[in-house]
XYZ file of N, CA and C in Angstrom:
780
model
N 35.477 28.275 -66.184
C 35.499 28.157 -64.729
C 36.932 27.983 -64.246
N 37.262 28.632 -63.112
C 38.569 28.440 -62.528
C 38.648 27.048 -61.920
N 39.849 26.591 -61.714
C 40.048 25.268 -61.155
C 39.481 25.188 -59.752
N 38.718 24.150 -59.490
C 38.126 23.942 -58.184
C 39.005 23.013 -57.363
N 38.691 22.904 -56.078
C 39.357 21.911 -55.258
C 38.961 20.525 -55.771
N 39.860 19.563 -55.675
C 39.555 18.228 -56.184
C 38.696 17.432 -55.215
N 38.609 17.868 -53.947
C 37.815 17.119 -52.968
C 37.191 18.071 -51.957
N 35.932 17.800 -51.616
C 35.197 18.617 -50.659
C 34.560 17.717 -49.604
N 34.391 18.254 -48.418
C 33.541 17.650 -47.405
C 32.365 18.590 -47.202
N 31.152 18.091 -47.407
C 29.946 18.868 -47.136
C 29.389 18.354 -45.814
N 29.480 19.183 -44.789
C 29.055 18.793 -43.450
C 27.698 19.410 -43.134
N 26.740 18.556 -42.800
C 25.397 19.044 -42.475
C 24.713 18.064 -41.537
N 24.038 18.607 -40.523
C 23.280 17.750 -39.611
C 22.123 17.081 -40.338
N 21.657 17.709 -41.402
C 20.570 17.159 -42.209
C 21.152 16.447 -43.425
N 20.881 15.152 -43.538
C 21.389 14.396 -44.674
C 20.832 14.941 -45.985
N 19.556 15.318 -45.982
C 18.927 15.854 -47.189
C 19.567 17.176 -47.601
N 19.794 18.060 -46.628
C 20.392 19.358 -46.935
C 21.821 19.186 -47.432
N 22.553 18.267 -46.822
C 23.917 18.022 -47.253
C 23.989 17.486 -48.669
N 23.090 16.552 -48.982
C 23.075 15.989 -50.331
C 22.657 17.044 -51.350
N 21.717 17.912 -50.964
C 21.290 18.978 -51.871
C 22.437 19.933 -52.157
N 23.218 20.257 -51.128
C 24.369 21.157 -51.330
C 25.429 20.476 -52.183
N 25.641 19.194 -51.959
C 26.629 18.458 -52.749
C 26.205 18.391 -54.215
N 24.924 18.193 -54.449
C 24.416 18.126 -55.820
C 24.538 19.478 -56.512
N 24.294 20.548 -55.755
C 24.459 21.897 -56.311
C 25.917 22.139 -56.700
N 26.844 21.693 -55.849
C 28.260 21.838 -56.145
C 28.648 21.001 -57.364
N 28.078 19.801 -57.467
C 28.342 18.955 -58.633
C 27.865 19.634 -59.909
N 26.698 20.277 -59.835
C 26.177 20.994 -61.002
C 27.102 22.134 -61.389
N 27.650 22.820 -60.404
C 28.588 23.915 -60.688
C 29.838 23.396 -61.400
N 30.320 22.242 -60.946
C 31.529 21.667 -61.538
C 31.284 21.201 -62.964
N 30.138 20.579 -63.206
C 29.846 19.987 -64.514
C 29.183 20.956 -65.483
N 28.736 22.101 -64.989
C 28.002 23.066 -65.814
C 28.785 23.454 -67.071
N 28.088 23.443 -68.193
C 28.707 23.821 -69.470
C 28.194 25.167 -69.964
N 27.442 25.870 -69.115
C 26.927 27.176 -69.497
C 27.980 28.255 -69.352
N 27.632 29.452 -69.714
C 28.531 30.593 -69.584
C 28.061 31.482 -68.438
N 28.965 32.296 -67.905
C 28.601 33.180 -66.806
C 28.590 32.436 -65.485
N 27.714 32.857 -64.596
C 27.636 32.276 -63.262
C 27.283 30.803 -63.341
N 27.962 30.003 -62.534
C 27.717 28.564 -62.501
C 27.245 28.142 -61.119
N 26.318 27.190 -61.030
C 25.654 26.515 -62.143
C 24.606 27.416 -62.788
N 24.511 27.329 -64.110
C 23.553 28.188 -64.809
C 22.133 27.677 -64.652
N 21.983 26.373 -64.425
C 20.660 25.796 -64.206
C 19.892 25.464 -65.465
N 20.405 25.875 -66.628
C 19.636 25.671 -67.860
C 20.370 24.839 -68.912
N 21.672 24.665 -68.771
C 22.406 23.876 -69.767
C 22.057 22.399 -69.625
N 22.471 21.631 -70.609
C 22.198 20.188 -70.601
C 22.743 19.523 -69.344
N 23.971 19.908 -68.965
C 24.595 19.268 -67.809
C 23.858 19.598 -66.513
N 23.488 20.853 -66.335
C 22.752 21.236 -65.122
C 21.409 20.521 -65.034
N 20.718 20.427 -66.161
C 19.411 19.767 -66.161
C 19.550 18.284 -65.824
N 20.587 17.645 -66.341
C 20.774 16.224 -66.077
C 21.193 15.975 -64.626
N 22.010 16.870 -64.073
C 22.368 16.729 -62.659
C 21.124 16.850 -61.793
N 20.301 17.837 -62.080
C 19.072 18.041 -61.309
C 18.146 16.840 -61.403
N 18.088 16.225 -62.579
C 17.217 15.067 -62.782
C 17.831 13.778 -62.249
N 19.112 13.848 -61.863
C 19.782 12.674 -61.327
C 20.170 11.650 -62.372
N 20.376 12.105 -63.625
C 20.678 11.163 -64.709
C 21.972 11.522 -65.437
N 22.799 12.378 -64.855
C 24.025 12.750 -65.562
C 25.004 11.578 -65.534
N 25.505 11.148 -66.684
C 26.400 9.978 -66.717
C 27.768 10.219 -66.084
N 28.127 11.486 -65.855
C 29.424 11.789 -65.269
C 29.316 12.171 -63.794
N 28.164 11.917 -63.196
C 27.958 12.121 -61.770
C 27.671 10.765 -61.136
N 28.585 10.317 -60.280
C 28.417 9.018 -59.633
C 28.167 9.163 -58.140
N 27.513 8.155 -57.580
C 27.200 8.149 -56.154
C 27.742 6.876 -55.507
N 28.280 7.027 -54.305
C 28.707 5.880 -53.506
C 27.875 5.894 -52.233
N 27.177 4.785 -51.997
C 26.287 4.705 -50.836
C 26.542 3.400 -50.087
N 26.071 3.344 -48.854
C 26.156 2.089 -48.117
C 25.376 1.011 -48.875
N 25.968 -0.174 -49.064
C 25.261 -1.238 -49.787
C 24.103 -1.797 -48.966
N 23.208 -2.486 -49.624
C 22.052 -3.088 -48.960
C 22.282 -4.569 -48.717
N 21.723 -5.070 -47.634
C 21.795 -6.512 -47.383
C 20.659 -7.212 -48.114
N 20.536 -8.520 -47.916
C 19.525 -9.287 -48.655
C 18.101 -8.965 -48.229
N 17.961 -8.185 -47.147
C 16.633 -7.758 -46.698
C 16.325 -6.322 -47.111
N 17.245 -5.704 -47.846
C 17.018 -4.341 -48.306
C 17.394 -3.278 -47.299
N 18.079 -3.666 -46.238
C 18.517 -2.706 -45.228
C 19.958 -2.269 -45.502
N 20.268 -1.042 -45.129
C 21.624 -0.547 -45.333
C 22.603 -1.290 -44.439
N 23.734 -1.682 -45.021
C 24.788 -2.274 -44.223
C 25.487 -1.193 -43.392
N 26.306 -1.617 -42.458
C 26.924 -0.686 -41.523
C 27.937 0.228 -42.196
N 28.753 -0.312 -43.118
C 29.889 0.427 -43.658
C 29.842 0.547 -45.177
N 30.495 1.598 -45.663
C 30.897 1.653 -47.072
C 32.211 0.885 -47.152
N 32.274 -0.091 -48.063
C 33.398 -1.015 -48.114
C 34.517 -0.514 -49.021
N 35.724 -1.044 -48.772
C 36.892 -0.639 -49.547
C 36.726 -0.970 -51.024
N 36.039 -2.073 -51.344
C 35.853 -2.438 -52.754
C 35.022 -1.394 -53.492
N 34.082 -0.762 -52.798
C 33.283 0.285 -53.430
C 34.160 1.479 -53.802
N 35.079 1.834 -52.921
C 35.969 2.961 -53.191
C 36.948 2.600 -54.308
N 37.411 1.375 -54.310
C 38.305 0.945 -55.388
C 37.587 0.964 -56.733
N 36.332 0.532 -56.742
C 35.547 0.575 -57.980
C 35.369 2.017 -58.449
N 35.104 2.915 -57.499
C 34.981 4.332 -57.839
C 36.288 4.845 -58.429
N 37.403 4.452 -57.817
C 38.698 4.891 -58.308
C 38.979 4.399 -59.713
N 38.634 3.151 -59.977
C 38.847 2.605 -61.324
C 38.000 3.353 -62.345
N 36.755 3.663 -61.971
C 35.869 4.381 -62.896
C 36.331 5.814 -63.103
N 36.974 6.378 -62.077
C 37.415 7.774 -62.166
C 38.441 7.979 -63.277
N 39.170 6.936 -63.612
C 40.192 7.044 -64.651
C 39.621 6.857 -66.056
N 38.348 6.511 -66.151
C 37.689 6.409 -67.452
C 37.262 7.806 -67.889
N 37.480 8.156 -69.137
C 37.142 9.489 -69.626
C 35.657 9.775 -69.451
N 35.295 11.041 -69.173
C 33.880 11.390 -69.005
C 33.074 11.151 -70.274
N 31.784 10.924 -70.096
C 30.900 10.651 -71.222
C 30.472 11.915 -71.949
N 30.087 12.951 -71.191
C 29.517 14.149 -71.800
C 30.169 15.442 -71.311
N 30.441 15.523 -70.033
C 30.978 16.763 -69.463
C 32.495 16.812 -69.634
N 33.074 17.906 -69.161
C 34.527 18.062 -69.251
C 35.238 17.353 -68.110
N 34.487 16.869 -67.127
C 35.069 16.167 -65.995
C 34.049 15.231 -65.379
N 34.378 14.713 -64.208
C 33.492 13.787 -63.506
C 33.420 14.167 -62.031
N 32.300 13.827 -61.392
C 32.092 14.104 -59.971
C 31.553 12.845 -59.301
N 32.069 12.569 -58.111
C 31.563 11.448 -57.314
C 31.127 11.981 -55.952
N 29.905 11.660 -55.567
C 29.373 12.053 -54.266
C 29.328 10.812 -53.385
N 30.016 10.880 -52.247
C 30.005 9.779 -51.281
C 29.045 10.155 -50.160
N 27.906 9.478 -50.099
C 26.900 9.772 -49.082
C 27.263 9.079 -47.765
N 26.939 9.756 -46.654
C 27.258 9.221 -45.319
C 28.729 8.780 -45.279
N 29.597 9.691 -45.680
C 31.019 9.362 -45.829
C 31.650 8.881 -44.530
N 31.073 9.275 -43.406
C 31.639 8.840 -42.125
C 31.493 7.331 -41.920
N 30.646 6.669 -42.741
C 30.474 5.225 -42.604
C 31.519 4.436 -43.401
N 32.397 5.121 -44.118
C 33.504 4.398 -44.744
C 34.368 3.766 -43.656
N 34.646 2.473 -43.785
C 35.543 1.872 -42.799
C 36.969 2.367 -43.047
N 37.880 2.023 -42.165
C 39.228 2.581 -42.252
C 39.917 2.219 -43.565
N 39.718 0.998 -44.022
C 40.335 0.584 -45.288
C 39.783 1.401 -46.449
N 38.472 1.660 -46.411
C 37.848 2.450 -47.467
C 38.367 3.882 -47.445
N 38.532 4.455 -46.256
C 39.039 5.824 -46.154
C 40.484 5.918 -46.651
N 41.272 4.911 -46.346
C 42.660 4.926 -46.818
C 42.724 4.792 -48.336
N 41.809 4.018 -48.908
C 41.751 3.899 -50.365
C 41.323 5.229 -50.983
N 40.374 5.908 -50.320
C 39.933 7.218 -50.801
C 41.070 8.231 -50.702
N 41.853 8.138 -49.634
C 42.962 9.061 -49.433
C 43.953 8.996 -50.590
N 44.226 7.821 -51.085
C 45.144 7.674 -52.213
C 44.609 8.395 -53.443
N 43.294 8.338 -53.632
C 42.689 9.050 -54.754
C 42.803 10.554 -54.571
N 42.577 11.030 -53.348
C 42.613 12.459 -53.095
C 44.028 13.013 -53.223
N 45.019 12.189 -52.903
C 46.407 12.641 -52.994
C 46.870 12.784 -54.434
N 46.394 11.884 -55.308
C 46.756 11.930 -56.723
C 45.494 11.731 -57.561
N 44.610 12.721 -57.574
C 43.329 12.561 -58.275
C 43.504 12.564 -59.793
N 42.692 11.794 -60.498
C 42.721 11.862 -61.965
C 42.345 13.268 -62.426
N 42.860 13.682 -63.551
C 42.580 15.024 -64.069
C 41.085 15.215 -64.303
N 40.572 16.348 -63.847
C 39.175 16.685 -64.092
C 38.172 15.950 -63.230
N 38.639 15.221 -62.208
C 37.741 14.452 -61.347
C 37.664 15.107 -59.971
N 36.449 15.208 -59.452
C 36.215 15.832 -58.150
C 35.414 14.889 -57.269
N 35.699 14.925 -55.972
C 35.027 14.065 -55.008
C 34.355 14.933 -53.950
N 33.113 14.581 -53.597
C 32.359 15.327 -52.588
C 31.887 14.339 -51.523
N 32.340 14.546 -50.294
C 31.980 13.666 -49.188
C 30.887 14.323 -48.362
N 29.730 13.696 -48.281
C 28.627 14.201 -47.464
C 28.675 13.517 -46.102
N 28.611 14.287 -45.039
C 28.673 13.695 -43.709
C 28.051 14.602 -42.659
N 27.453 13.977 -41.652
C 26.967 14.723 -40.497
C 28.036 14.784 -39.419
N 29.075 13.957 -39.566
C 30.121 13.878 -38.548
C 31.498 13.858 -39.192
N 31.993 15.009 -39.657
C 33.311 15.025 -40.299
C 34.434 14.578 -39.372
N 34.212 14.696 -38.040
C 35.242 14.287 -37.093
C 35.499 12.787 -37.145
N 34.557 12.008 -37.707
C 34.741 10.560 -37.814
C 35.598 10.177 -39.013
N 35.892 11.152 -39.870
C 36.793 10.895 -40.984
C 38.234 11.003 -40.504
N 39.120 10.248 -41.116
C 40.529 10.315 -40.753
C 41.054 11.737 -40.934
N 41.932 12.144 -40.057
C 42.514 13.483 -40.150
C 43.182 13.677 -41.508
N 43.830 12.641 -41.993
C 44.510 12.728 -43.291
C 43.525 12.935 -44.425
N 42.330 12.363 -44.308
C 41.297 12.568 -45.320
C 40.787 13.999 -45.254
N 40.509 14.483 -44.026
C 39.995 15.842 -43.873
C 40.989 16.870 -44.394
N 42.282 16.584 -44.208
C 43.294 17.552 -44.616
C 43.388 17.702 -46.129
N 42.855 16.739 -46.879
C 42.917 16.789 -48.340
C 41.667 17.416 -48.951
N 40.717 17.815 -48.102
C 39.429 18.293 -48.602
C 39.139 19.716 -48.134
N 38.446 20.459 -48.966
C 37.908 21.754 -48.560
C 36.591 21.511 -47.832
N 36.425 22.152 -46.687
C 35.243 21.932 -45.864
C 34.136 22.917 -46.208
N 32.922 22.406 -46.378
C 31.745 23.246 -46.555
C 30.746 22.831 -45.489
N 30.430 23.732 -44.590
C 29.431 23.452 -43.560
C 28.138 24.151 -43.946
N 27.034 23.441 -43.841
C 25.757 24.060 -44.203
C 24.711 23.739 -43.150
N 23.737 24.644 -43.060
C 22.619 24.447 -42.152
C 21.585 23.574 -42.834
N 20.447 23.461 -42.223
C 19.377 22.653 -42.805
C 18.853 23.271 -44.081
N 19.250 24.532 -44.322
C 18.792 25.209 -45.530
C 17.632 26.155 -45.268
N 17.059 26.084 -44.058
C 15.897 26.913 -43.755
C 16.291 28.233 -43.088
N 17.500 28.305 -42.540
C 17.906 29.496 -41.816
C 18.750 30.406 -42.702
N 18.329 31.677 -42.882
C 19.131 32.606 -43.685
C 20.399 32.992 -42.942
N 21.383 33.478 -43.680
C 22.631 33.908 -43.063
C 22.378 35.129 -42.192
N 22.986 35.151 -41.009
C 22.871 36.280 -40.104
C 23.566 37.487 -40.736
N 22.810 38.550 -41.001
C 23.352 39.698 -41.735
C 24.487 40.372 -40.978
N 24.330 40.533 -39.673
C 25.367 41.187 -38.869
C 26.667 40.388 -38.933
N 26.563 39.065 -38.790
C 27.768 38.224 -38.813
C 28.333 38.108 -40.226
N 27.462 38.203 -41.221
C 27.935 38.189 -42.605
C 28.786 39.424 -42.885
N 28.342 40.572 -42.376
C 29.114 41.803 -42.564
C 30.438 41.737 -41.808
N 30.410 41.129 -40.616
C 31.643 40.974 -39.847
C 32.611 40.039 -40.588
N 32.065 39.003 -41.187
C 32.888 38.071 -41.968
C 33.512 38.786 -43.164
N 32.753 39.656 -43.798
C 33.289 40.419 -44.931
C 34.464 41.292 -44.497
N 34.343 41.904 -43.299
C 35.424 42.744 -42.790
C 36.679 41.906 -42.551
N 36.492 40.738 -41.956
C 37.637 39.868 -41.684
C 38.316 39.455 -42.989
N 37.544 39.032 -43.978
C 38.100 38.610 -45.267
C 38.863 39.767 -45.909
N 38.318 40.979 -45.834
C 38.972 42.150 -46.425
C 40.316 42.398 -45.776
N 40.372 42.303 -44.446
C 41.620 42.544 -43.732
C 42.663 41.462 -44.044
N 42.211 40.235 -44.172
C 43.133 39.146 -44.530
C 43.689 39.374 -45.926
N 42.823 39.789 -46.845
C 43.271 40.041 -48.217
C 44.232 41.223 -48.283
N 44.031 42.241 -47.428
C 44.939 43.384 -47.394
C 46.320 42.991 -46.871
N 46.353 41.979 -46.010
C 47.630 41.459 -45.527
C 48.340 42.325 -44.505
N 47.618 43.274 -43.886
C 48.244 44.140 -42.883
C 48.007 43.550 -41.496
N 49.056 42.996 -40.908
C 48.918 42.302 -39.638
C 48.471 43.231 -38.509
N 48.970 44.464 -38.496
C 48.616 45.402 -37.431
C 47.121 45.712 -37.457
N 46.582 45.968 -38.657
C 45.151 46.248 -38.782
C 44.316 45.040 -38.373
N 44.738 43.850 -38.814
C 43.996 42.633 -38.487
C 44.004 42.382 -36.982
N 45.153 42.582 -36.352
C 45.248 42.368 -34.904
C 44.356 43.345 -34.146
N 44.359 44.611 -34.563
C 43.517 45.615 -33.903
C 42.043 45.255 -34.058
N 41.672 44.800 -35.246
C 40.274 44.423 -35.493
C 39.871 43.238 -34.625
N 40.738 42.252 -34.497
C 40.440 41.082 -33.671
C 40.272 41.476 -32.207
N 41.095 42.416 -31.742
C 40.974 42.879 -30.360
C 39.658 43.612 -30.139
N 39.214 44.345 -31.164
C 37.947 45.075 -31.057
C 36.759 44.128 -30.966
N 36.898 42.945 -31.547
C 35.761 42.026 -31.633
C 35.861 40.832 -30.697
N 36.849 40.828 -29.804
C 37.035 39.659 -28.940
C 35.965 39.545 -27.860
N 35.108 40.576 -27.731
C 33.989 40.501 -26.792
C 32.667 40.179 -27.492
N 32.766 39.664 -28.688
C 31.571 39.257 -29.429
C 30.753 38.262 -28.601
N 29.430 38.396 -28.656
C 28.539 37.457 -27.979
C 28.866 36.037 -28.451
N 29.164 35.146 -27.521
C 29.549 33.775 -27.862
C 28.464 33.068 -28.671
N 27.207 33.483 -28.503
C 26.120 32.845 -29.252
C 26.156 33.199 -30.734
N 26.846 34.300 -31.056
C 26.947 34.726 -32.452
C 28.188 34.162 -33.144
N 29.112 33.635 -32.356
C 30.378 33.169 -32.920
C 30.211 32.095 -34.002
N 29.345 31.075 -33.797
C 29.194 30.062 -34.858
C 28.735 30.660 -36.182
N 27.827 31.637 -36.132
C 27.356 32.272 -37.366
C 28.498 33.018 -38.057
N 29.331 33.692 -37.259
C 30.467 34.417 -37.834
C 31.438 33.456 -38.513
N 31.819 32.384 -37.822
C 32.785 31.436 -38.373
C 32.240 30.744 -39.617
N 30.963 30.367 -39.589
C 30.370 29.722 -40.759
C 30.305 30.677 -41.953
N 30.027 31.957 -41.682
C 29.990 32.950 -42.758
C 31.374 33.137 -43.369
N 32.406 33.150 -42.517
C 33.773 33.263 -43.026
C 34.107 32.062 -43.898
N 33.773 30.874 -43.434
C 34.121 29.665 -44.183
C 33.423 29.621 -45.535
N 32.159 30.030 -45.563
C 31.437 30.044 -46.846
C 32.145 30.965 -47.845
N 32.607 32.117 -47.366
C 33.279 33.065 -48.256
C 34.638 32.529 -48.728
N 35.341 31.868 -47.838
C 36.634 31.316 -48.225
C 36.476 30.202 -49.258
N 35.474 29.364 -49.063
C 35.228 28.288 -50.030
C 34.866 28.867 -51.387
N 34.036 29.921 -51.382
C 33.669 30.570 -52.628
C 34.904 31.179 -53.302
N 35.761 31.815 -52.485
C 36.967 32.437 -53.017
C 37.928 31.385 -53.573
N 37.942 30.212 -52.955
C 38.834 29.136 -53.385
C 38.587 28.744 -54.835
N 37.356 28.886 -55.281
C 37.006 28.451 -56.634
C 37.563 29.372 -57.712
N 37.845 30.607 -57.354
C 38.218 31.569 -58.389
C 39.578 32.233 -58.168
N 40.164 32.074 -56.990
C 41.417 32.748 -56.689
C 42.613 31.894 -57.099
N 43.722 32.565 -57.386
C 44.960 31.859 -57.689
C 45.726 31.485 -56.416
N 45.395 32.145 -55.305
C 46.104 31.904 -54.038
C 45.451 30.754 -53.270
N 45.365 29.598 -53.902
C 44.616 28.480 -53.333
C 45.268 27.926 -52.071
N 46.599 27.889 -52.044
C 47.285 27.341 -50.871
C 46.964 28.158 -49.631
N 47.057 29.491 -49.735
C 46.780 30.339 -48.588
C 45.321 30.241 -48.170
N 44.414 30.175 -49.130
C 42.994 30.085 -48.794
C 42.707 28.769 -48.081
N 43.310 27.669 -48.546
C 43.126 26.383 -47.881
C 43.647 26.444 -46.445
N 44.758 27.131 -46.226
C 45.278 27.279 -44.865
C 44.306 28.076 -43.998
N 43.695 29.109 -44.567
C 42.699 29.884 -43.818
C 41.461 29.056 -43.513
N 41.036 28.217 -44.469
C 39.883 27.345 -44.237
C 40.184 26.368 -43.100
N 41.392 25.802 -43.101
C 41.791 24.892 -42.025
C 41.810 25.618 -40.681
N 42.233 26.887 -40.684
C 42.237 27.678 -39.452
C 40.809 27.873 -38.946
N 39.895 28.209 -39.843
C 38.497 28.405 -39.437
C 37.892 27.103 -38.945
N 38.220 25.984 -39.599
C 37.746 24.680 -39.131
C 38.209 24.413 -37.698
N 39.466 24.773 -37.417
C 40.006 24.583 -36.073
C 39.241 25.455 -35.075
N 38.946 26.689 -35.471
C 38.188 27.588 -34.591
C 36.780 27.060 -34.338
N 36.161 26.490 -35.375
C 34.820 25.918 -35.215
C 34.865 24.766 -34.221
N 35.888 23.928 -34.323
C 36.027 22.814 -33.380
C 36.249 23.328 -31.966
N 37.041 24.393 -31.825
C 37.300 24.961 -30.503
C 36.029 25.534 -29.873
N 35.235 26.245 -30.680
C 34.045 26.871 -30.088
C 33.015 25.831 -29.670
N 33.043 24.664 -30.317
C 32.124 23.586 -29.938
C 32.414 23.117 -28.510
N 33.691 23.161 -28.101
C 34.054 22.739 -26.740
C 34.207 23.944 -25.811
N 33.522 25.048 -26.179
C 33.408 26.226 -25.313
C 34.718 26.978 -25.092
N 35.582 26.981 -26.092
C 36.757 27.845 -26.029
C 36.284 29.298 -26.077
N 36.910 30.172 -25.337
C 36.438 31.553 -25.241
C 36.539 32.283 -26.581
N 35.654 33.260 -26.749
C 35.670 34.086 -27.957
C 36.992 34.833 -28.052
N 37.486 35.302 -26.925
C 38.754 36.033 -26.917
C 39.896 35.156 -27.431
N 39.912 33.909 -27.017
C 40.970 32.992 -27.459
C 40.886 32.753 -28.969
N 39.669 32.599 -29.481
C 39.505 32.327 -30.913
C 39.917 33.531 -31.748
N 39.536 34.728 -31.319
C 39.947 35.921 -32.068
C 41.458 36.140 -31.942
N 42.031 35.727 -30.827
C 43.481 35.788 -30.710
C 44.156 34.852 -31.693
N 43.549 33.679 -31.884
C 44.076 32.719 -32.861
C 43.974 33.276 -34.279
N 42.864 33.937 -34.575
C 42.693 34.547 -35.897
C 43.728 35.650 -36.118
N 44.039 36.383 -35.051
C 44.988 37.496 -35.175
C 46.389 37.011 -35.531
N 46.803 35.860 -34.974
C 48.198 35.434 -35.161
C 48.362 34.386 -36.255
N 47.257 33.762 -36.723
C 47.399 32.673 -37.686
C 46.779 32.953 -39.052
N 46.087 34.062 -39.222
C 45.375 34.303 -40.478
C 46.297 34.650 -41.633
N 47.437 35.268 -41.320
C 48.388 35.655 -42.353
C 49.629 34.777 -42.281
N 50.218 34.443 -43.424
C 51.445 33.641 -43.407
C 52.570 34.399 -42.732
N 53.467 33.668 -42.086
C 54.536 34.288 -41.289
C 55.383 35.245 -42.109
N 55.751 34.861 -43.327
C 56.611 35.701 -44.161
C 55.910 37.000 -44.494
N 54.608 36.901 -44.830
C 53.872 38.110 -45.181
C 53.705 39.000 -43.958
N 53.498 38.351 -42.788
C 53.341 39.118 -41.565
C 54.604 39.924 -41.274
N 55.772 39.282 -41.387
C 57.023 40.004 -41.130
C 57.210 41.163 -42.088
N 56.805 40.937 -43.346
C 56.966 41.971 -44.358
C 56.140 43.200 -44.036
N 54.915 42.966 -43.552
C 54.029 44.102 -43.266
C 54.470 44.857 -42.019
N 55.038 44.113 -41.044
C 55.412 44.746 -39.779
C 56.720 45.503 -39.929
N 57.678 44.936 -40.722
C 58.997 45.581 -40.885
C 58.880 46.963 -41.521
């Protein structure tokens, strides 16, 4: 397997769907099978599915003496996770920690997590599940690859998936003139379809991040798409968003090279 990002944010309005996606990603990271990962049949995949893998840890809001969830994930929990992260894995080649309801980490806990994300132990990956990624510190979000998922019941919009494929192809080609022309052609896209297009692009970029050597550029593109998603939530025009994609999708040096 190619090197994965050391930290992810799985954003989902459904806590169950988000946790399921995070667990699937954990299985992919820990999978010891060959070929496509997760293979679903190796020892590691089976143990992740059963919830008994010794190298998969969970951080959750603690319970009070009445069995109710407390308000916050505390800094001591994150410190304990960090200490355990430096212990060698038991069975797999690495370790994964899933932080449920990550937005409930208090500020001290998030800052402790940030230190881990900045200098993660070798072979250790962190997955933050949240319905509200905006409640995480900007510095925390900047260290993580974003994965947005639906409830799991809605299939990907085929038309927007094809449009996302075209955008990814043009970005990979690196021709600024072609990309700009394409963005101008699509700036009248129905605003109701825009979220599906942006989510389809992000899914492809996250997938590409796992196997490509150009990780820095892909992370910059993911951050750009995240910004566009935030803009469309506050009703920024489709034309403005496609204009942003036209001028920010390619690095400045590469853009000058293609235009010259």
